[in-house]
Amino acid sequence: MKGRLAIFAAVWCGMAFGSAVAGEKGSASGPSPSLPDDYSCKVCHWKDGELWNQETPTVSESELADDIHWQVGLRCHDCHGGAPSIEDYENHRTDESFHAIASPADIPGFCGRCHSKIEYMRRYTPSARTDQETEYWTSGHGQRLKESLEEKKVDKDVATCVDCHGRHGILAVNDPRSPVYPTHVGETCARCHSDEKRMAGRTYHGRPLGHDQYEQWQQSVHGQALLKKGDLSAPTCNDCHGNHGAVPPGIDSVANACGSCHAKQAELFSEARMKHRFEEIGLPGCVTCHGNHRIVQPTDEMLGMAKSAVCSRCHSPENEQYGAPLAGGEAAAAMRKAMEDLKQQIAEAQAKLAEADRLGMEVSGPRYDLRQAVDALTNARSLIHSFSLDRVQKALKEGLDVATNVNKRAEDALREHTYRRIWLAVSLVPILLVVTLLILYIRTLPIPEPTSPHEADR
Amino acid sequence: MSLAPVSAQGEKASWKQRLKAFFVERLGLEAVQSLAAKKTVPLHRCTPFYFLGGMALFLFLVQIVSGILLALYYKPSPDQAFESVRAIMTEVEFGWLIRSAHSWSANLLIGILFLHLLTTYMMRAYRRPREITWITGVLLLALFMAFGFSGYLLPWNQLAFFATRVGTAIVGVVPGIGHSLLLLARGGEEVTGDTLARFYAIHVVVLPLVTFVVLGIHLYLVQKHGMSIPERELARYGGPERVPSMPFVPHFLLRDIVGWYLALALLAALAALFPWELGEKADPFGAAPEGIKPEWYFLFMYQTLKLLPPYIAGFEGEVLGVLFFGLCGLVVLVVPFLDRGPRSRAVLNGLAAVAVAFFVVMTAWAFFPNPEQKVACIMLGTLLSFVSLTLLVPFADQRTPAYRLLIGLLGLLGLIFVGAAVWELIA
């Protein structure tokens, strides 16, 4: 079996002759347009090669043209080893410098020969990372591969470097066409993780892996932001799970994963008693309330004790779970009420400002101030993650004071508009009275007969 | 020796008479008194047009008074201009009224000046020896348009900032001296705080000084040559000495005052019901807001330049547009010298009719560029046309086909306007 695999790998990955350490021979001087005529790999693996036959896998220069390795001047033998010149060619099976890929388990090491060497990598990218291979072996994929190796039955369905990055034609990670570019990461992972057959029976720490994560993520606020709005800062699979060291975040590390973007909420949660309680009863942080892959836009309806509120799932008397105290439910209801009060004040102020604006009153000052109330509301929404009623109410109170003040100023503006109309009417009366009297007086003035001739127009 | 004058009968004069005598003696008011007693205003079908000049003068006085009050609080720097105008609108007692009155009266003034120019042209009041009166009048119109352009930027709001950027860029396309003019107008390559300081100085110092001089000459000439009577009226009455007239004081002056009071009431109503909006503070680095527009009296030029293709016969469209409007201004300025007989007059009248129609259509189009606002555009167009045609009524003899055609047209415009208004209300 081992021998067959070796032959398969030699044929499949082929095109290898050359130096013992492939990478060290790579040239950083720039791309060359084509391979020399006496390049040994072409004989079998170019479609018009002399010894090519139907069973030999082929690679063409056009396939390789966009490959990042090809572009920096690396050629077949730089990765696959073996002699590049036909004169020096030696059979793959006997050539020790040829790097055979006998199974997927060889691939991390194959790529790692260069990518794990900082001395080599910095010739192309001074700040290149070289921990991908190490990380890989700590990932869920790497661990499963290792397990299968130990079981002496290599799990060929486990993802390795080539499953995400491709084989030949590997694009730079910042190339929008790359399968690991942020907008494509989801579908790349989904090639395996949405395959029901492939995922059947697979578990991680005893829990089934499932196969609907991608579908759920697509509907999430993150997926929508990335896929619909093209917001590259929106997280995709690798932002929470890691990329080379991809694993599902553990119960105690979920908040850290979310916190890498939602820092304030994570910090508040880490200081909250609720966090410790969650850990005690084995509930993951953020996802217990927000879900994991299908994280929807959070709304205020999630707070409180109404049926739609997540707090009521545990704190309600009808559905008491995990020993959650009812007092927590009362606190959540109080937070929600204070929040609704502020929202109502802001809405009223906005409506009055809009009306005053429509009437031509200058209200840009109070409108600007109202932003503070909106900011206070946003701040309170974050502070919910502290699970502290006092902190939330204090933030809301600050916003409420501003909104009430703006409301008053908006009412003043509307009142001022009414006064202006009244004073206009009052001032028009004497003006029109004077005009009337003047007209009456003018009518009493006789037009005298012409006495002095006007200067004749010439 | 007593300082108090003694009447012919030897009675001691009252304090009022003594005060009057004091000033008459020292200020030489006898000349003014004599002038006022002798000055008369002809009475004929076009007499209402004589009120337009006085009305413009009154609105200019409103501008001066309200402008001085605004200058007490206005701070001409990019950091403070907007905030100071906002403070005038919201914190200063009656500041809103003063600012709105200033803005509205400026616009009414330009409108009245347009009508004054048009009616003066229609009466051919520029005939010898009043050519210089006409030229100073046209210069005054240009000066007040410059007042409007420079004042528009002063609140330092988004719309004004970007409109000024566009407006000054148009100056820059004048061949040869365009770039120098642009630098002169902006005080640099871009519209900045330097532009604001420059516009403020131009608005409150340079333009008022020039205006006082030109206005002084204009008023002196009006006084010197008296009111011009249209030829048609002269022919109708059989000579200037047979045209009836009324004394300037008090007959015409009182009528003027009625008009001024009504203008004051209109200004108060406009300021109270439609306060001049302030908008948002200018953000030089932000995107240009939608609907950048200059003041209404520049709209016809703005719309034309917008519609011109980039190149016309190998020349830049915008350059040709600017040169065309420059030429139009020059033609208007020298109208008295172009009117050399019935034939040239016919050409001028034809051009004037086209110019008015062009002004009406382009202004209405630019004012409502949105195709959905077609009805509003029609309403504005018919209203402006109605006003323009109304000016022709005194020149048409009643019961003639021309008069009937004119009345018919006015009726038709009125009907279209009312129909459009009803449609707008229903829709």
PDB file of C-alpha atoms in Angstrom, chain A residues 38-166:
ATOM      1  CA  ASP A  38      15.683  20.865 -21.297  1.00  0.00           C
ATOM      2  CA  TYR A  39      13.521  21.148 -18.185  1.00  0.00           C
ATOM      3  CA  SER A  40      13.036  17.574 -17.052  1.00  0.00           C
ATOM      4  CA  CYS A  41       9.440  17.854 -15.732  1.00  0.00           C
ATOM      5  CA  LYS A  42       8.154  18.909 -19.151  1.00  0.00           C
ATOM      6  CA  VAL A  43       9.047  15.577 -20.652  1.00  0.00           C
ATOM      7  CA  CYS A  44       6.257  13.793 -18.779  1.00  0.00           C
ATOM      8  CA  HIS A  45       4.033  16.452 -17.222  1.00  0.00           C
ATOM      9  CA  TRP A  46       3.617  18.934 -20.089  1.00  0.00           C
ATOM     10  CA  LYS A  47       0.777  17.818 -22.319  1.00  0.00           C
ATOM     11  CA  ASP A  48       2.971  17.912 -25.405  1.00  0.00           C
ATOM     12  CA  GLY A  49       5.879  16.265 -23.556  1.00  0.00           C
ATOM     13  CA  GLU A  50       7.689  13.402 -25.251  1.00  0.00           C
ATOM     14  CA  LEU A  51       6.789  10.795 -22.617  1.00  0.00           C
ATOM     15  CA  TRP A  52       3.384  12.103 -21.638  1.00  0.00           C
ATOM     16  CA  ASN A  53       0.526   9.642 -21.618  1.00  0.00           C
ATOM     17  CA  GLN A  54      -3.132   9.718 -20.581  1.00  0.00           C
ATOM     18  CA  GLU A  55      -2.391   8.552 -17.052  1.00  0.00           C
ATOM     19  CA  THR A  56       0.220  11.158 -16.266  1.00  0.00           C
ATOM     20  CA  PRO A  57      -1.122  14.238 -14.494  1.00  0.00           C
ATOM     21  CA  THR A  58      -0.316  17.475 -16.285  1.00  0.00           C
ATOM     22  CA  VAL A  59       0.354  21.028 -15.428  1.00  0.00           C
ATOM     23  CA  SER A  60       0.525  23.849 -17.930  1.00  0.00           C
ATOM     24  CA  GLU A  61       2.257  27.187 -17.704  1.00  0.00           C
ATOM     25  CA  SER A  62      -1.086  28.957 -18.094  1.00  0.00           C
ATOM     26  CA  GLU A  63      -2.345  27.211 -14.937  1.00  0.00           C
ATOM     27  CA  LEU A  64       0.726  28.369 -13.098  1.00  0.00           C
ATOM     28  CA  ALA A  65       0.785  31.885 -14.449  1.00  0.00           C
ATOM     29  CA  ASP A  66      -1.094  33.431 -11.491  1.00  0.00           C
ATOM     30  CA  ASP A  67       0.563  31.241  -8.885  1.00  0.00           C
ATOM     31  CA  ILE A  68       2.304  33.351  -6.274  1.00  0.00           C
ATOM     32  CA  HIS A  69       5.268  30.967  -6.219  1.00  0.00           C
ATOM     33  CA  TRP A  70       5.607  30.975  -9.979  1.00  0.00           C
ATOM     34  CA  GLN A  71       5.442  34.775  -9.990  1.00  0.00           C
ATOM     35  CA  VAL A  72       8.367  35.117  -7.601  1.00  0.00           C
ATOM     36  CA  GLY A  73      10.427  32.802  -9.812  1.00  0.00           C
ATOM     37  CA  LEU A  74       9.978  29.434  -8.147  1.00  0.00           C
ATOM     38  CA  ARG A  75       9.719  26.477 -10.500  1.00  0.00           C
ATOM     39  CA  CYS A  76       8.564  22.848 -10.177  1.00  0.00           C
ATOM     40  CA  HIS A  77      11.803  21.543  -8.696  1.00  0.00           C
ATOM     41  CA  ASP A  78      11.867  24.302  -6.052  1.00  0.00           C
ATOM     42  CA  CYS A  79       8.867  22.682  -4.358  1.00  0.00           C
ATOM     43  CA  HIS A  80       8.977  19.122  -5.533  1.00  0.00           C
ATOM     44  CA  GLY A  81      12.710  18.557  -5.548  1.00  0.00           C
ATOM     45  CA  GLY A  82      14.455  16.398  -8.138  1.00  0.00           C
ATOM     46  CA  ALA A  83      16.800  17.483 -10.913  1.00  0.00           C
ATOM     47  CA  PRO A  84      15.542  20.310 -13.160  1.00  0.00           C
ATOM     48  CA  SER A  85      17.685  19.339 -16.116  1.00  0.00           C
ATOM     49  CA  ILE A  86      16.906  16.358 -18.268  1.00  0.00           C
ATOM     50  CA  GLU A  87      20.555  15.444 -18.232  1.00  0.00           C
ATOM     51  CA  ASP A  88      20.564  15.072 -14.456  1.00  0.00           C
ATOM     52  CA  TYR A  89      17.196  13.380 -14.283  1.00  0.00           C
ATOM     53  CA  GLU A  90      16.868  10.368 -12.023  1.00  0.00           C
ATOM     54  CA  ASN A  91      13.827   8.198 -11.439  1.00  0.00           C
ATOM     55  CA  HIS A  92      11.491   9.608  -8.750  1.00  0.00           C
ATOM     56  CA  ARG A  93      11.475   6.305  -6.912  1.00  0.00           C
ATOM     57  CA  THR A  94      15.226   6.277  -6.512  1.00  0.00           C
ATOM     58  CA  ASP A  95      15.977   9.997  -6.384  1.00  0.00           C
ATOM     59  CA  GLU A  96      16.322  10.942  -2.732  1.00  0.00           C
ATOM     60  CA  SER A  97      16.132  14.631  -3.473  1.00  0.00           C
ATOM     61  CA  PHE A  98      12.582  14.213  -4.785  1.00  0.00           C
ATOM     62  CA  HIS A  99       9.912  15.172  -2.212  1.00  0.00           C
ATOM     63  CA  ALA A 100       7.181  12.607  -2.594  1.00  0.00           C
ATOM     64  CA  ILE A 101       3.693  13.254  -1.254  1.00  0.00           C
ATOM     65  CA  ALA A 102       2.540   9.870  -0.192  1.00  0.00           C
ATOM     66  CA  SER A 103      -0.531  11.001   1.705  1.00  0.00           C
ATOM     67  CA  PRO A 104      -2.282  14.214   2.780  1.00  0.00           C
ATOM     68  CA  ALA A 105      -0.288  13.932   5.991  1.00  0.00           C
ATOM     69  CA  ASP A 106       2.845  14.820   3.979  1.00  0.00           C
ATOM     70  CA  ILE A 107       1.431  18.085   2.706  1.00  0.00           C
ATOM     71  CA  PRO A 108       1.898  20.305   5.808  1.00  0.00           C
ATOM     72  CA  GLY A 109       5.534  19.291   5.908  1.00  0.00           C
ATOM     73  CA  PHE A 110       5.851  19.683   2.143  1.00  0.00           C
ATOM     74  CA  CYS A 111       4.703  23.311   2.314  1.00  0.00           C
ATOM     75  CA  GLY A 112       6.367  23.821   5.669  1.00  0.00           C
ATOM     76  CA  ARG A 113       9.795  23.117   4.202  1.00  0.00           C
ATOM     77  CA  CYS A 114       9.789  26.691   3.034  1.00  0.00           C
ATOM     78  CA  HIS A 115       6.950  28.311   4.938  1.00  0.00           C
ATOM     79  CA  SER A 116       8.307  27.309   8.322  1.00  0.00           C
ATOM     80  CA  LYS A 117      11.736  28.743   7.628  1.00  0.00           C
ATOM     81  CA  ILE A 118      12.052  32.402   8.441  1.00  0.00           C
ATOM     82  CA  GLU A 119      15.516  32.621   6.848  1.00  0.00           C
ATOM     83  CA  TYR A 120      14.010  31.508   3.575  1.00  0.00           C
ATOM     84  CA  MET A 121      10.674  33.316   3.763  1.00  0.00           C
ATOM     85  CA  ARG A 122      12.084  36.729   4.592  1.00  0.00           C
ATOM     86  CA  ARG A 123      13.748  36.774   1.167  1.00  0.00           C
ATOM     87  CA  TYR A 124      10.275  37.241  -0.277  1.00  0.00           C
ATOM     88  CA  THR A 125       8.321  38.836   2.587  1.00  0.00           C
ATOM     89  CA  PRO A 126      10.390  40.338   5.388  1.00  0.00           C
ATOM     90  CA  SER A 127       7.512  40.096   7.873  1.00  0.00           C
ATOM     91  CA  ALA A 128       6.292  36.684   6.721  1.00  0.00           C
ATOM     92  CA  ARG A 129       4.883  34.409   9.406  1.00  0.00           C
ATOM     93  CA  THR A 130       6.339  30.930   9.655  1.00  0.00           C
ATOM     94  CA  ASP A 131       4.095  29.301  12.253  1.00  0.00           C
ATOM     95  CA  GLN A 132       1.424  27.980   9.905  1.00  0.00           C
ATOM     96  CA  GLU A 133       2.625  24.383  10.019  1.00  0.00           C
ATOM     97  CA  THR A 134       2.991  24.412  13.787  1.00  0.00           C
ATOM     98  CA  GLU A 135      -0.439  25.959  14.116  1.00  0.00           C
ATOM     99  CA  TYR A 136      -1.881  23.438  11.710  1.00  0.00           C
ATOM    100  CA  TRP A 137      -0.914  20.501  13.885  1.00  0.00           C
ATOM    101  CA  THR A 138      -2.777  22.148  16.804  1.00  0.00           C
ATOM    102  CA  SER A 139      -5.910  22.697  14.738  1.00  0.00           C
ATOM    103  CA  GLY A 140      -8.918  20.429  14.660  1.00  0.00           C
ATOM    104  CA  HIS A 141      -7.821  19.368  11.192  1.00  0.00           C
ATOM    105  CA  GLY A 142      -4.225  18.676  12.245  1.00  0.00           C
ATOM    106  CA  GLN A 143      -5.240  16.787  15.354  1.00  0.00           C
ATOM    107  CA  ARG A 144      -7.615  14.581  13.426  1.00  0.00           C
ATOM    108  CA  LEU A 145      -4.891  13.915  10.853  1.00  0.00           C
ATOM    109  CA  LYS A 146      -2.455  13.037  13.604  1.00  0.00           C
ATOM    110  CA  GLU A 147      -4.995  10.730  15.226  1.00  0.00           C
ATOM    111  CA  SER A 148      -5.601   8.985  11.927  1.00  0.00           C
ATOM    112  CA  LEU A 149      -1.871   8.583  11.414  1.00  0.00           C
ATOM    113  CA  GLU A 150      -1.615   6.995  14.816  1.00  0.00           C
ATOM    114  CA  GLU A 151      -4.513   4.749  13.874  1.00  0.00           C
ATOM    115  CA  LYS A 152      -2.505   3.913  10.709  1.00  0.00           C
ATOM    116  CA  LYS A 153      -5.466   4.874   8.580  1.00  0.00           C
ATOM    117  CA  VAL A 154      -4.903   8.315   7.120  1.00  0.00           C
ATOM    118  CA  ASP A 155      -8.083  10.351   7.066  1.00  0.00           C
ATOM    119  CA  LYS A 156      -8.020  11.683   3.520  1.00  0.00           C
ATOM    120  CA  ASP A 157     -11.024  13.943   4.151  1.00  0.00           C
ATOM    121  CA  VAL A 158      -9.132  16.078   6.609  1.00  0.00           C
ATOM    122  CA  ALA A 159      -8.222  19.460   5.206  1.00  0.00           C
ATOM    123  CA  THR A 160      -4.590  20.339   4.673  1.00  0.00           C
ATOM    124  CA  CYS A 161      -2.897  23.365   3.088  1.00  0.00           C
ATOM    125  CA  VAL A 162      -3.951  22.539  -0.482  1.00  0.00           C
ATOM    126  CA  ASP A 163      -7.625  22.124   0.392  1.00  0.00           C
ATOM    127  CA  CYS A 164      -7.899  25.792   1.232  1.00  0.00           C
ATOM    128  CA  HIS A 165      -5.120  27.369  -0.824  1.00  0.00           C
ATOM    129  CA  GLY A 166      -5.219  25.142  -3.877  1.00  0.00           C
TER     130      GLY A 166
END
